[in-house]
Structures are given as C-alpha cells and as structure tokens.
XYZ file of C-alpha atoms in Angstrom:
733
model
C 45.463 100.126 154.490
C 48.212 101.863 156.446
C 45.982 103.899 158.737
C 44.031 100.816 159.706
C 47.131 99.000 161.054
C 48.350 102.149 162.748
C 45.131 102.703 164.682
C 44.790 99.053 165.652
C 48.321 98.742 167.052
C 48.493 102.088 168.811
C 45.026 101.678 170.299
C 46.120 98.427 171.911
C 49.182 100.040 173.521
C 47.112 102.926 174.820
C 44.525 100.700 176.434
C 47.149 98.738 178.470
C 49.360 101.324 180.282
C 50.106 98.846 183.116
C 52.566 97.005 180.871
C 55.025 99.907 180.907
C 56.990 98.041 183.646
C 60.179 96.246 182.559
C 59.765 92.538 181.948
C 62.288 89.916 180.855
C 59.962 87.899 178.612
C 56.885 88.436 176.471
C 53.784 88.591 178.571
C 50.428 87.436 177.200
C 47.481 89.761 177.671
C 43.818 89.732 176.689
C 43.239 88.548 173.138
C 40.943 91.522 172.446
C 41.498 95.244 172.919
C 39.210 98.157 172.068
C 39.490 101.915 172.194
C 36.520 103.866 170.833
C 35.724 102.244 167.493
C 39.109 100.456 167.092
C 39.160 96.717 167.818
C 42.087 94.296 167.700
C 41.419 90.550 167.908
C 43.962 87.725 167.851
C 44.536 84.284 169.300
C 47.429 85.725 171.375
C 48.655 89.247 172.153
C 52.062 89.869 173.826
C 53.954 92.898 175.175
C 57.757 92.521 175.306
C 59.225 95.307 177.440
C 62.788 94.138 176.786
C 62.462 94.667 173.023
C 59.765 97.280 173.578
C 57.320 95.620 171.130
C 53.665 94.622 170.999
C 52.899 91.417 169.100
C 49.568 89.916 167.968
C 49.562 86.377 166.574
C 47.039 83.997 165.110
C 43.949 85.118 163.198
C 44.763 88.771 163.726
C 41.839 91.074 162.939
C 41.743 94.838 163.300
C 38.639 96.912 162.479
C 38.163 100.657 162.336
C 35.265 102.646 160.825
C 34.197 99.883 158.458
C 37.700 98.842 157.442
C 39.084 95.370 158.190
C 42.674 94.101 158.357
C 43.589 90.441 158.784
C 47.053 88.898 159.098
C 48.848 85.970 160.682
C 51.105 88.247 162.770
C 51.366 91.957 163.650
C 54.292 93.644 165.470
C 54.550 97.218 166.703
C 58.114 98.336 167.605
C 58.004 101.311 169.967
C 61.781 101.963 169.644
C 61.753 102.911 165.933
C 58.019 103.598 165.727
C 57.519 100.924 163.021
C 54.627 98.537 162.398
C 55.026 95.225 160.605
C 52.331 92.727 159.515
C 53.176 89.366 157.956
C 51.386 86.353 156.571
C 48.274 86.582 154.400
C 47.760 90.286 154.977
C 44.338 91.427 153.699
C 42.867 94.925 153.973
C 39.263 95.615 152.936
C 38.263 99.279 152.851
C 34.773 100.652 153.327
C 34.501 101.401 149.572
C 34.989 97.714 148.761
C 38.577 97.876 147.524
C 40.771 94.982 148.610
C 44.553 94.890 149.148
C 46.738 91.857 149.748
C 50.394 91.379 150.754
C 52.734 88.770 152.117
C 54.404 91.379 154.306
C 54.096 95.101 155.016
C 56.227 97.494 157.072
C 55.609 101.150 157.743
C 55.953 103.877 160.385
C 53.436 104.438 163.151
C 51.498 106.888 160.997
C 51.539 104.242 158.264
C 51.589 106.917 155.575
C 54.990 105.755 154.268
C 56.157 102.180 153.935
C 56.521 99.163 151.682
C 54.838 95.841 150.927
C 56.198 92.544 149.617
C 54.027 90.322 147.418
C 51.463 93.109 146.974
C 48.125 92.926 145.123
C 44.950 94.997 145.090
C 41.413 94.881 143.738
C 39.655 98.125 142.846
C 35.875 98.723 143.059
C 35.720 99.865 139.422
C 37.039 96.517 138.215
C 40.773 95.957 138.140
C 43.470 93.825 139.745
C 47.133 94.820 140.224
C 49.825 92.374 141.360
C 53.350 93.589 142.147
C 56.554 92.097 143.424
C 56.870 95.033 145.818
C 55.077 98.295 146.519
C 56.268 101.533 148.100
C 53.894 104.159 149.590
C 54.984 107.785 149.957
C 53.499 111.276 150.454
C 51.019 110.295 153.172
C 49.988 107.152 151.334
C 48.821 108.856 148.141
C 51.814 107.936 145.967
C 52.193 104.203 145.296
C 55.191 102.910 143.392
C 55.089 99.259 142.302
C 57.826 97.114 140.821
C 57.318 94.214 138.394
C 53.584 94.843 138.104
C 50.813 92.953 136.291
C 47.466 94.773 135.855
C 44.227 93.362 134.446
C 40.467 93.874 134.697
C 39.925 90.125 134.252
C 39.258 87.702 137.057
C 42.418 85.738 137.913
C 41.836 82.474 139.760
C 44.012 79.618 140.859
C 42.731 77.276 138.158
C 43.652 79.729 135.389
C 46.527 82.025 136.261
C 46.631 83.614 132.786
C 44.002 86.371 132.281
C 42.508 87.175 128.878
C 44.568 90.356 128.799
C 47.045 92.048 131.099
C 49.551 94.881 131.193
C 52.953 93.770 132.458
C 55.305 96.630 133.411
C 58.743 97.048 134.911
C 57.447 99.863 137.073
C 54.062 101.453 137.735
C 52.776 104.359 139.795
C 49.279 104.840 141.220
C 48.709 108.445 142.208
C 45.664 108.509 144.470
C 45.383 112.291 144.222
C 45.094 112.334 140.416
C 43.652 108.769 140.352
C 45.948 107.877 137.457
C 47.991 104.741 136.856
C 51.165 105.166 134.773
C 53.546 102.492 133.531
C 57.169 102.320 132.387
C 58.282 99.659 129.898
C 54.778 98.211 129.615
C 53.739 95.249 127.465
C 50.139 94.414 126.558
C 49.621 90.662 126.735
C 46.720 88.777 125.193
C 46.273 85.320 126.745
C 49.829 85.586 128.015
C 51.291 86.456 124.582
C 53.022 89.873 124.247
C 51.236 91.988 121.613
C 52.190 95.677 122.023
C 55.059 97.446 123.791
C 54.712 100.927 125.302
C 57.720 102.805 126.720
C 55.154 104.822 128.661
C 51.448 104.204 129.168
C 48.841 105.674 131.521
C 45.149 105.312 132.246
C 42.759 106.443 135.003
C 42.113 104.393 138.093
C 38.971 102.346 137.239
C 37.176 104.046 140.142
C 38.144 107.583 139.119
C 36.214 110.191 137.193
C 37.144 111.884 133.911
C 40.873 112.391 133.300
C 42.891 114.094 130.554
C 45.249 111.883 128.601
C 45.881 109.781 125.515
C 43.106 107.479 124.361
C 43.715 104.166 122.578
C 44.872 104.779 118.983
C 43.522 103.394 115.725
C 45.822 102.313 112.941
C 45.879 100.235 109.791
C 45.940 100.587 106.026
C 43.441 101.708 103.398
C 43.417 101.777 99.629
C 42.482 105.460 99.696
C 44.382 106.652 102.764
C 47.313 104.247 102.761
C 48.927 103.331 106.059
C 47.395 105.521 108.762
C 47.683 106.176 112.477
C 45.234 108.208 114.562
C 46.021 109.163 118.154
C 43.154 110.724 120.153
C 43.892 112.923 123.156
C 41.146 113.540 125.702
C 41.237 116.904 127.474
C 38.974 117.219 130.526
C 38.806 121.010 130.455
C 36.494 121.267 133.453
C 33.849 119.151 135.211
C 31.376 120.474 132.633
C 33.289 120.383 129.343
C 35.816 118.297 127.453
C 37.570 118.169 124.093
C 38.914 115.154 122.200
C 41.647 115.982 119.673
C 42.401 113.228 117.145
C 45.181 113.973 114.637
C 45.483 111.383 111.866
C 48.533 110.832 109.665
C 48.163 108.837 106.421
C 50.520 107.474 103.829
C 48.685 108.528 100.646
C 47.209 111.875 101.671
C 48.032 114.786 103.960
C 47.114 114.701 107.683
C 43.691 115.468 109.085
C 42.697 116.617 112.559
C 39.358 115.634 114.100
C 37.787 117.273 117.161
C 34.882 116.464 119.448
C 33.755 119.105 121.937
C 31.110 118.783 124.656
C 29.917 121.266 127.240
C 27.184 121.133 129.834
C 25.535 124.395 130.927
C 23.152 124.973 133.786
C 20.370 125.349 131.219
C 21.382 122.796 128.559
C 24.212 121.212 126.627
C 26.338 121.715 123.513
C 28.028 119.181 121.226
C 30.317 119.773 118.240
C 32.132 117.321 115.971
C 34.429 118.883 113.383
C 37.579 118.248 111.369
C 40.004 120.099 109.107
C 42.409 118.989 106.359
C 44.522 120.775 103.750
C 44.811 118.542 100.699
C 43.652 117.740 97.180
C 40.621 115.630 96.414
C 41.312 111.903 95.955
C 39.656 108.705 94.729
C 39.035 105.434 96.561
C 42.388 104.240 95.150
C 44.216 107.200 96.689
C 44.805 109.067 93.404
C 44.788 112.827 93.959
C 43.258 115.396 91.633
C 42.195 119.030 91.686
C 43.565 121.937 93.665
C 44.979 121.664 97.158
C 42.734 123.588 99.528
C 41.405 123.735 103.073
C 38.640 121.180 103.623
C 36.574 120.073 106.587
C 33.223 119.421 108.186
C 31.189 120.619 111.179
C 28.340 118.796 112.922
C 27.003 120.588 116.010
C 23.871 120.623 118.141
C 22.596 122.172 121.328
C 19.469 122.491 123.401
C 18.849 124.986 126.187
C 16.003 125.694 128.575
C 14.579 129.213 128.484
C 11.877 128.650 131.119
C 9.793 125.829 132.539
C 7.755 125.687 129.329
C 10.210 126.836 126.646
C 13.399 125.396 125.119
C 15.489 126.495 122.196
C 17.994 124.459 120.227
C 19.962 124.256 117.036
C 21.488 121.741 114.638
C 24.376 122.611 112.337
C 25.683 120.469 109.446
C 28.338 121.770 107.081
C 30.780 120.014 104.753
C 33.327 121.348 102.267
C 32.848 118.468 99.774
C 29.933 116.127 99.057
C 32.084 113.040 99.693
C 34.320 114.467 102.425
C 33.072 112.321 105.323
C 33.005 109.187 103.182
C 36.571 109.701 101.947
C 37.951 110.146 105.450
C 35.544 107.614 107.043
C 33.966 110.132 109.452
C 30.741 109.170 111.251
C 27.837 111.402 112.272
C 26.075 112.180 109.016
C 22.301 111.781 109.380
C 22.216 111.916 113.189
C 19.255 113.615 114.860
C 20.281 117.171 115.807
C 17.029 118.968 116.449
C 13.289 119.091 115.903
C 13.616 117.952 112.263
C 15.676 115.049 110.909
C 17.349 115.164 107.514
C 16.944 112.690 104.670
C 19.910 110.441 103.740
C 22.726 112.373 102.031
C 21.238 115.746 102.973
C 22.665 118.398 105.300
C 20.067 120.091 107.487
C 20.711 123.277 109.475
C 18.042 124.368 111.928
C 17.259 126.648 114.842
C 14.199 125.715 116.927
C 12.068 127.262 119.652
C 9.740 124.783 121.401
C 7.098 125.429 124.040
C 4.718 123.028 125.740
C 2.153 123.209 128.522
C -0.631 120.952 129.809
C -3.051 122.073 127.066
C -0.890 123.740 124.415
C 2.135 123.237 122.186
C 4.119 125.581 119.930
C 7.296 125.520 117.857
C 9.129 127.714 115.369
C 12.110 126.790 113.186
C 14.549 128.268 110.707
C 15.818 125.626 108.241
C 18.315 125.419 105.371
C 19.056 122.302 103.282
C 22.098 121.277 101.255
C 22.380 118.174 99.093
C 25.235 115.656 98.897
C 23.909 113.537 96.019
C 25.354 113.763 92.519
C 22.187 115.284 90.989
C 21.394 117.665 93.835
C 21.046 121.371 93.058
C 21.270 123.412 96.265
C 19.655 126.414 94.576
C 16.458 124.386 94.124
C 16.172 123.364 97.774
C 13.709 125.424 99.837
C 14.926 127.383 102.862
C 12.385 127.828 105.658
C 12.418 131.332 107.128
C 10.584 130.231 109.276
C 8.238 127.296 109.920
C 5.769 127.675 112.781
C 3.051 125.697 114.528
C 0.818 126.338 117.552
C -2.054 124.282 118.979
C -4.451 124.585 121.906
C -6.536 121.715 123.292
C -10.075 122.374 124.572
C -12.005 119.957 126.796
C -15.791 120.350 126.649
C -16.536 117.412 128.934
C -19.431 115.333 127.626
C -19.469 117.401 124.462
C -16.060 116.098 123.445
C -12.536 117.362 122.810
C -11.538 120.087 120.383
C -8.372 121.799 119.259
C -7.520 124.947 117.365
C -4.205 125.330 115.587
C -2.230 127.556 113.320
C 0.675 126.803 110.994
C 2.886 128.986 108.836
C 5.721 128.405 106.372
C 7.851 130.907 104.492
C 9.921 129.076 101.872
C 12.474 130.727 99.602
C 14.885 129.315 97.007
C 17.293 130.600 94.399
C 15.619 128.577 91.645
C 11.902 127.773 91.664
C 8.790 128.947 93.442
C 8.894 131.029 96.621
C 5.864 130.599 98.862
C 4.369 131.980 102.030
C 1.640 129.920 103.695
C -0.638 130.612 106.636
C -3.033 127.916 107.835
C -5.600 127.981 110.635
C -7.846 125.095 111.561
C -9.917 123.335 114.154
C -10.787 119.739 114.980
C -13.502 118.221 117.174
C -14.488 114.694 118.158
C -16.488 112.864 120.783
C -17.707 109.319 121.338
C -20.855 107.569 122.425
C -21.586 103.949 123.292
C -24.824 102.765 121.678
C -26.964 99.785 122.536
C -25.266 96.469 121.983
C -21.807 97.927 122.619
C -21.491 99.745 119.302
C -19.045 102.673 119.545
C -19.979 105.847 117.663
C -17.378 108.604 117.190
C -18.626 111.701 115.337
C -15.993 114.244 114.285
C -15.496 117.392 112.255
C -12.559 119.497 111.095
C -12.062 122.653 109.063
C -9.017 124.467 107.711
C -8.248 127.650 105.823
C -4.986 128.055 103.881
C -3.673 131.271 102.363
C -0.669 131.250 99.970
C 1.402 134.022 98.482
C 3.519 132.768 95.582
C 6.347 134.084 93.435
C 7.768 132.719 90.168
C 4.960 130.224 89.517
C 4.464 129.014 85.906
C 0.998 130.610 85.802
C 2.236 133.832 87.464
C -0.415 133.420 90.188
C 0.311 135.638 93.193
C -2.194 134.391 95.785
C -4.150 131.200 96.380
C -6.748 130.724 99.116
C -8.331 127.461 100.133
C -11.075 126.535 102.578
C -11.823 122.889 103.314
C -13.872 120.975 105.859
C -14.806 117.424 106.755
C -17.635 116.004 108.829
C -18.307 112.364 109.498
C -18.357 109.512 111.960
C -16.572 106.270 112.791
C -18.633 103.277 113.782
C -17.007 100.239 115.376
C -18.198 97.099 117.119
C -15.611 95.689 119.550
C -16.087 91.959 120.132
C -14.334 90.465 123.161
C -13.958 86.793 123.958
C -12.016 85.815 127.085
C -10.484 82.368 127.079
C -8.502 79.980 129.224
C -5.300 80.327 127.208
C -5.808 83.656 125.437
C -8.195 86.595 125.103
C -9.426 87.720 121.689
C -10.634 91.174 120.604
C -12.021 91.721 117.090
C -13.181 95.176 116.030
C -14.678 95.876 112.607
C -14.743 99.611 111.846
C -16.303 101.759 109.142
C -15.963 105.474 108.564
C -17.893 107.871 106.322
C -16.845 111.461 105.674
C -18.435 114.288 103.743
C -15.729 116.717 102.628
C -15.331 119.847 100.539
C -14.617 118.778 96.938
C -11.967 120.162 94.563
C -9.909 122.234 96.987
C -6.420 121.476 95.592
C -5.201 124.288 93.331
C -2.509 123.227 90.830
C -0.603 126.457 91.553
C 0.052 125.391 95.160
C 3.590 123.954 95.248
C 3.937 120.527 96.850
C 6.633 120.887 99.489
C 5.651 118.684 102.446
C 3.814 115.841 100.685
C 6.278 114.608 98.073
C 7.188 111.419 99.981
C 3.772 110.682 101.505
C 2.135 107.247 101.206
C -1.249 106.278 102.654
C -0.984 103.195 104.900
C -2.964 101.404 107.610
C -1.707 103.967 110.132
C -4.033 106.636 108.647
C -6.839 104.339 107.537
C -9.486 106.078 109.655
C -8.243 109.679 109.460
C -10.694 112.211 108.031
C -7.870 113.808 106.006
C -5.501 110.958 105.196
C -2.793 113.121 103.611
C -0.114 114.058 106.108
C 0.972 117.494 104.845
C -0.500 120.969 104.423
C 0.047 121.532 100.696
C -2.248 118.642 99.715
C -5.693 118.199 101.248
C -7.703 115.027 100.706
C -10.830 116.683 99.496
C -14.270 115.303 98.698
C -16.324 112.605 100.335
C -14.672 109.319 101.278
C -15.183 106.167 103.273
C -12.966 103.571 104.917
C -13.611 100.057 106.132
C -11.336 97.764 108.020
C -11.015 95.205 110.743
C -8.556 94.915 113.597
C -7.848 91.899 115.766
C -5.746 91.272 118.855
C -5.045 87.992 120.573
C -3.361 88.160 123.981
C -2.093 84.951 125.587
C -1.770 84.576 129.340
C 2.030 84.239 129.071
C 2.319 87.692 127.421
C 2.464 86.610 123.771
C 0.363 88.857 121.533
C -0.757 88.956 117.913
C -2.174 92.190 116.457
C -3.414 92.923 112.945
C -5.227 95.646 111.005
C -6.426 95.574 107.388
C -8.645 97.803 105.326
C -9.249 100.008 102.321
C -10.345 103.538 101.452
C -12.826 104.755 98.827
C -13.331 108.237 97.414
C -16.352 109.780 95.705
C -14.191 111.253 92.941
C -10.544 111.279 91.914
C -8.198 114.209 92.521
C -5.364 114.948 90.092
C -3.266 116.345 92.967
C -3.083 112.858 94.496
C -0.722 110.637 92.492
C -0.264 106.883 92.459
C 2.640 106.904 94.895
C 0.423 108.448 97.597
C -2.056 105.525 97.356
C -4.898 108.068 97.291
C -5.253 108.359 93.511
C -8.462 107.408 91.702
C -11.538 106.421 93.636
C -10.127 103.490 95.615
C -6.894 102.927 97.420
C -4.887 99.741 97.468
C -5.565 97.337 100.294
C -3.351 98.117 103.269
C -2.550 95.888 106.225
C -0.213 95.562 109.143
C 0.623 92.600 111.359
C 2.612 92.475 114.601
C 3.519 89.328 116.517
C 5.280 89.627 119.857
C 6.588 86.451 121.462
C 8.668 88.376 124.002
C 12.465 88.355 123.938
C 12.764 85.177 121.810
C 10.933 86.569 118.761
C 9.026 89.587 117.502
C 7.724 90.249 114.008
C 6.013 93.156 112.283
C 5.112 93.818 108.686
C 3.234 96.359 106.583
C 1.867 95.551 103.127
C 0.103 97.300 100.264
C -1.884 95.078 97.871
C -2.990 96.336 94.463
C -6.718 97.117 94.229
C -7.032 95.671 90.696
C -5.104 92.400 90.493
C -4.228 91.950 94.207
C -0.508 91.927 93.432
C 1.921 92.980 96.120
C 2.858 96.635 95.586
C 4.804 97.067 98.829
C 6.002 94.977 101.750
C 8.189 95.984 104.668
C 8.789 93.156 107.142
C 11.144 92.958 110.097
C 11.908 90.169 112.554
C 13.922 90.421 115.779
C 15.088 87.436 117.797
C 17.122 86.614 120.888
C 16.602 82.878 121.190
C 18.955 80.095 122.192
C 22.323 81.073 120.679
C 20.989 83.490 118.039
C 20.575 87.222 118.506
C 19.759 89.575 115.633
C 17.290 91.296 113.380
C 16.410 91.039 109.695
C 14.397 93.269 107.397
C 13.038 92.685 103.899
C 11.414 95.367 101.748
C 10.042 95.517 98.225
C 8.342 98.417 96.441
C 7.186 98.282 92.840
C 7.444 101.231 90.466
C 3.915 102.457 91.282
C 5.085 103.139 94.835
C 8.524 104.596 94.057
C 7.311 106.700 91.118
C 10.393 105.706 89.106
C 11.131 103.433 86.193
C 11.961 100.531 88.473
C 11.047 99.480 91.961
C 13.175 98.834 95.010
C 13.950 95.602 96.783
C 16.477 94.807 99.468
C 17.395 93.004 102.646
C 19.143 94.145 105.806
C 20.478 91.748 108.452
C 22.469 92.152 111.665
C 23.199 89.521 114.262
C 25.515 87.090 115.962
C 25.407 83.387 116.762
C 27.008 82.107 119.961
C 29.220 79.178 119.017
C 30.442 78.581 122.580
C 30.149 80.456 125.853
C 32.658 83.042 124.612
C 32.913 82.726 120.820
C 30.429 84.332 118.413
C 29.856 84.270 114.684
C 29.022 87.823 113.512
C 27.074 88.566 110.339
C 25.639 91.672 108.691
C 24.356 92.458 105.223
C 22.630 95.297 103.373
C 21.846 94.145 99.836
C 20.212 96.019 96.964
C 18.486 93.163 95.135
C 17.386 95.281 92.145
C 20.941 96.404 91.296
C 22.446 93.116 92.476
C 25.056 94.603 94.837
C 25.871 94.563 98.523
C 25.922 98.006 100.072
C 27.533 96.312 103.061
C 28.408 92.694 103.761
C 30.153 91.671 106.989
C 31.324 88.240 108.179
C 33.296 87.940 111.387
C 34.276 86.006 114.479
C 34.190 87.496 118.002
C 35.405 86.500 121.441
C 33.833 88.099 124.518
C 34.213 87.622 128.260
C 33.641 89.754 131.344
C 36.715 91.928 130.750
C 37.252 92.102 126.979
C 35.886 91.684 123.465
C 37.877 90.730 120.364
C 36.459 90.752 116.859
C 37.850 90.048 113.411
C 35.593 90.770 110.449
C 35.719 90.983 106.687
C 33.595 93.734 105.144
C 32.664 94.184 101.514
C 30.947 97.292 100.114
C 29.934 97.545 96.463
C 28.418 101.034 96.751
C 29.570 103.498 94.075
C 29.345 107.274 94.409
C 31.234 109.256 91.784
C 34.970 108.883 92.498
C 34.431 106.438 95.370
C 33.925 102.816 94.369
C 33.739 99.313 95.874
C 35.843 98.601 98.916
C 37.056 95.564 100.877
C 37.884 95.854 104.558
C 39.468 93.478 107.042
C 39.086 94.803 110.575
C 40.450 93.579 113.864
C 39.216 95.402 116.961
C 39.371 94.698 120.646
C 38.106 96.532 123.702
C 39.493 96.087 127.201
C 37.504 96.855 130.336
C 38.882 99.890 132.264
C 41.440 100.597 129.492
C 39.622 101.412 126.253
C 39.276 100.204 122.677
C 41.933 99.521 120.086
C 41.455 98.857 116.389
C 43.437 97.465 113.469
C 41.986 97.842 109.963
C 43.191 96.526 106.641
C 41.481 97.819 103.536
C 41.575 96.968 99.860
C 39.933 98.657 96.893
C 38.208 97.070 93.959
C 37.600 98.781 90.620
C 34.783 96.487 89.577
C 31.115 97.451 89.713
C-alpha cells in the first residue's frame, strides 16, 4: 500500500521538472503522468510552489506493477517529505489483497505511517477493520487499535458477521505472518462468548506457524471437568509436533502427542500419549495400582528404489481399554499392507516391490487382542509372510502367472507352522459362432507344511492340487432409445483334485471366509491358502446390466455353486459345505448423486430363507444427505448360537439454507441396544459451522458402561475449531 503511493507521487514530480519555478498559486498540469511503469491519473493535478506541494484531486488512480491505488485526493509535501491520501482510499495488491482507509499519511518512502478508518481483506479469507492503524519497520509491523476481525462476509445490509474477534489492540507482523490480539473477545452473532487476554493466529494467507491451537473443554462422568490445550510446534518445513496436555477433575493429567515428518524418500507419523494414574471406571471410580500408562500408534512408508518401498505400522497400548477411557482416536486405522480386525492391535513391517509384470511383498506381523476373552499367547506371529508373482503373456495362447507364497507362524500356545506354496495359473478366451464366449483355464498348486505341537503330532504335511475347466457365457446386447440392456448367462465346470485338505493343516487365513457372488466363477472359491476347494464343481449364474442414456445404471448378478462331493474342511459359515452352496446375489443401482443402492444376499438352498443380507443406500437429494446400512446374518453364517442384525445411519437434513438436522445411529437389534445414537442441530455458512448434539451409547465393555454425551462444537474459518462437551454416565444395561 505505502510503496504504491510513494512511487505514484514521486514519479509525477520527477516527470515535471519545469514546475520548480516559484509560483504564487496552484498551477494545473496534465491530468496524467507516467514514468516507466508508474501511472498517476486524476481529474486535476496541481503543483503549489508556495507550499511546495503536489496535489491530485478527483478520481485519483495510481498503478505500479499490477498494484492499484484509488482515492479522492492525494497530496505530496516536499518540505517534510510526507504523502497524504484522503477520501475512499483503496489499495489492491497484485496478490489480490485489498486495503481500505478514510485517510493515510506516511513519509516519502511510505514504509512508516498511519491510517484512519482502516480495513483490509486478505486473499486467504479474512477481513480486519480498525479505528486506526500504524505501520512501522519498513511496513512489516502493523499495529491496529480497536480492531474487529472476521472471516465472514460483512455487507451493508447485515453489519453483524456470524463470528468476529473484537480486540483493544492487534498486531499483524508481515515477517512472521502472525496476528496477535490484546484484550480480545470472541463474538457470535454480535454476542460476546469468550474473553482472551492474549490471542494469536496465523495470517490466513500464511503457511504453517507454531502456536496454541483452539482448546477443548467440558465435563465427563469418567474424567470430570477437563481442559485440553494443544500447542502446535512447526519444527521445520518438513516436520511438526502437536503437544496436547489434558487436565481432568477426577483423574490425573494426560499428555497427548502427534508427530509428523516428511523425508525425501517417504514420511513418518506417530500418535502417542502418556499418563501416570490408576485404572478407573466410566463413573470415575479409581482402582488398582498407580502406574505409567500410555499408547503408541505409528506408521511410515519409504521408497528404496523406483520399484521397492518399505513401511511399518506400530500399535501398542498399556491397557485394553486405555484409548476408550481417555477418548483417544486412531484405533483400527490403516497403517500398512495389512489392516487389523476391530479391537486388535497389529504391528507390521513390510517390503513391497512392483514392476510392469511382477509383484512381491514380505511382512513381519505380531497381533495383540483388546477383547475380554482374548489370549495373546494364542495369537499367531508371522515371521515372516511372503508373496511373489510373475505375469507371462503368451499372446494368442493366453495369459499365465507363476507365484510363490510362504508363511512362518509361531505362538506361545497352539500350533506353530511353516508353509511354502508354489503355483501357476493360466487362462485364455475364444469367441465361438453366435457370439458365445469360451474361457478355458487351469491352475495347480503345491503346499508344504512343517508343524509343531499338533494334536496328532504330525511333523510335515504336503499337498498337491489342480483344477482344469472352462467358463461359457453368452452375452446378449439390446440397444434401446432410452436404455441399453446386457444380459449374460454364464456356466462353469471344473475338474479338480479330490480330498486334498488334511485335518492336521491349521486354519489360519480362512477362519472368516464366506463364499459370495464375488467368487461365483472362481476355480478355487476359497480365498486362503490353508483351505483348498478340492474336487469337481460347477457354477451357474446370470448377470444383467441396464444403462440409461442419462447415466443411471442397474447391475445384478445371481447364481449358485455345486460340488461333486462334500469336504469336512469346509464348514457351513463358508457357504461351501455339502454339495451345494446357498444362492448368492448382488444388486447395484446407481442413480447418480441423488441415490445409489447396493446389496448382497445369501438365500438358503433348502427352504429359500434369507441367511444373510447386507444393504446400503446413499443419497444426496433435495435437502437430505446421508447413508444407511442394514445387515442381518443368521447363526449358520456367524457360526454362533445367535445371529447378528443391525442398522447404521448417518446423515443430515437441511431445514433452511443454513440450519441442518443431524442424525446418526448404530443399533444392535439382536441385543436391543444402541452402540451409538446421535441427534443434533447444526448451523453452517461460508465462514463457520456450529453444532449441538446429544449422543447416547449403550455399549458395555468390562468396567466401561453406557454413556450420555451432550456436545457443542463450532469451527471458524481461518481460526480453528473449538469444542464444549458435557457427559453423563448411566449404570443401566
């Protein structure tokens, strides 16, 4: 702002040296002056040699290197080397930032000066209005009095923004790009809410800055009244650390940390905490010995070469319920090649390589359980797991692959095993007369096991298995005016090696497997290595796809699988037991953004009852935005005494342009309890979001029971997010 006025005024004086002669009255000159890239335009320009001033009046415009200044009047006083602009002063910089003032005065260098009735708009989204502003230190230090700052649009029709910070004094340091306030008050819709003796935040257009982050505070039945104040430390351009100490009324303090670092070859992330206290219940009652407790979640991935990466995932916790007691997020996040099951801690180190025709990986894995009945000594530890595959293209003769897999599993209690598997797969396709598609295929695999501590005391088990067969399909295509239709009936027949599953082989990777429509036409439908779908089998199914011209689509697949003989290694939960599977089907309907739907079902092969359904709908139509899921599994699918049934819903309904009704629910229908139930009201505009919600959880896990929560949170653009929580405990089940 200052430099622009300086160059405009001084350039005009330099371009008119003839007016150095003494004159008794102001003398009008040309209404436009230009030196190099500096241009000054006005309705009238005067030089007064008596007062030694240069004056521009009426629609004054000065431009220099993409910057523009406008004012009603501009005066340059050559006696004291001062420049003054008055009346609707506007400065627009090349970066888009805008500054306004009723009046400014500064020296000829315009690095130091003051402004009356000052305001500014920043490119990152923010408006500051001050009674007066003072610029010092070559224009990099800006001190403002009686300031109001907001990221909301402020217009003449509505002078009260959604939120604003009103301060007695504020400083904008353009070197550090920080704004700091003294005696600041946060106002919501013009109503004072919070007072800060001192408050600071980065300029909205700045990069990362160290400093205090918005706090969280409230009350909890377990923790009591609590306050958590995060501090963000920008250690370097490539790493940062967030330190979040938390003080609580019922229990001793806890400190949480979040560390991130970017290397030239990868990145590292760590989330950890530490506390020194006794254990406690959801009512805040302490028990047991006081000791050091904490958790550590960390991950990293680094490039070794163009084709190779290595990474790790680390999950450790002092107590099974530690993160739930202190309400710490992050459990179950993806931290590597493998993802853990709910309430399991997975530690892994991975090496991954990939090229145009090959892939390889190796992993070391340990597992710890957080459930009440878990026994860590019975969990297998992989030392290591490995897989390698090479693709081979034989042109018209088809595609083939060769692969190898190994697993060394050890445990304190149970069977130790070492497995080595090698195999090959081949397939090709031919189009027969009439458009029939023929796809012959073959695969073979050899598995070698070394076992310890098996019930039968078997030391080694070898297995060789192979499949050969073909898929035959007849795609039928009917184009139409409104939609195109494709129907494709498919059959598959496979001859396979019978009776290859040895009862001494431990089942490690197939315990949770279930045959579905996704593997309907696979030659070996079982997804793991320890179980092989042996013997001859056949599948039949039909797929259909309707595609409308406006992009709407409907896709479905249904079918069934038959086996020549049953295999005792394949239980009912896998849907491969006996000689016939249940009917399986999937349906997907995509109506674009307004609505999408997909479901997967399993229908009993005897009485056609529904054994499993998993359906999900997503919508963003009119005022409603959300998703809902319903699932039901009977006991034949779960393998337990009872089945599972539940619903999960998340969404919001726009009541007006800015108000929303928020709803969420996770309900266990079998046990008749809500794992989570949320009802709330939200307000959202371009610069803020406010939400108040009541949450009810009826989940019970040992010493932690049902919980009620009333939360109030709000986030402010360019400032951060605040939160107020009120909690209550309930002893009922």
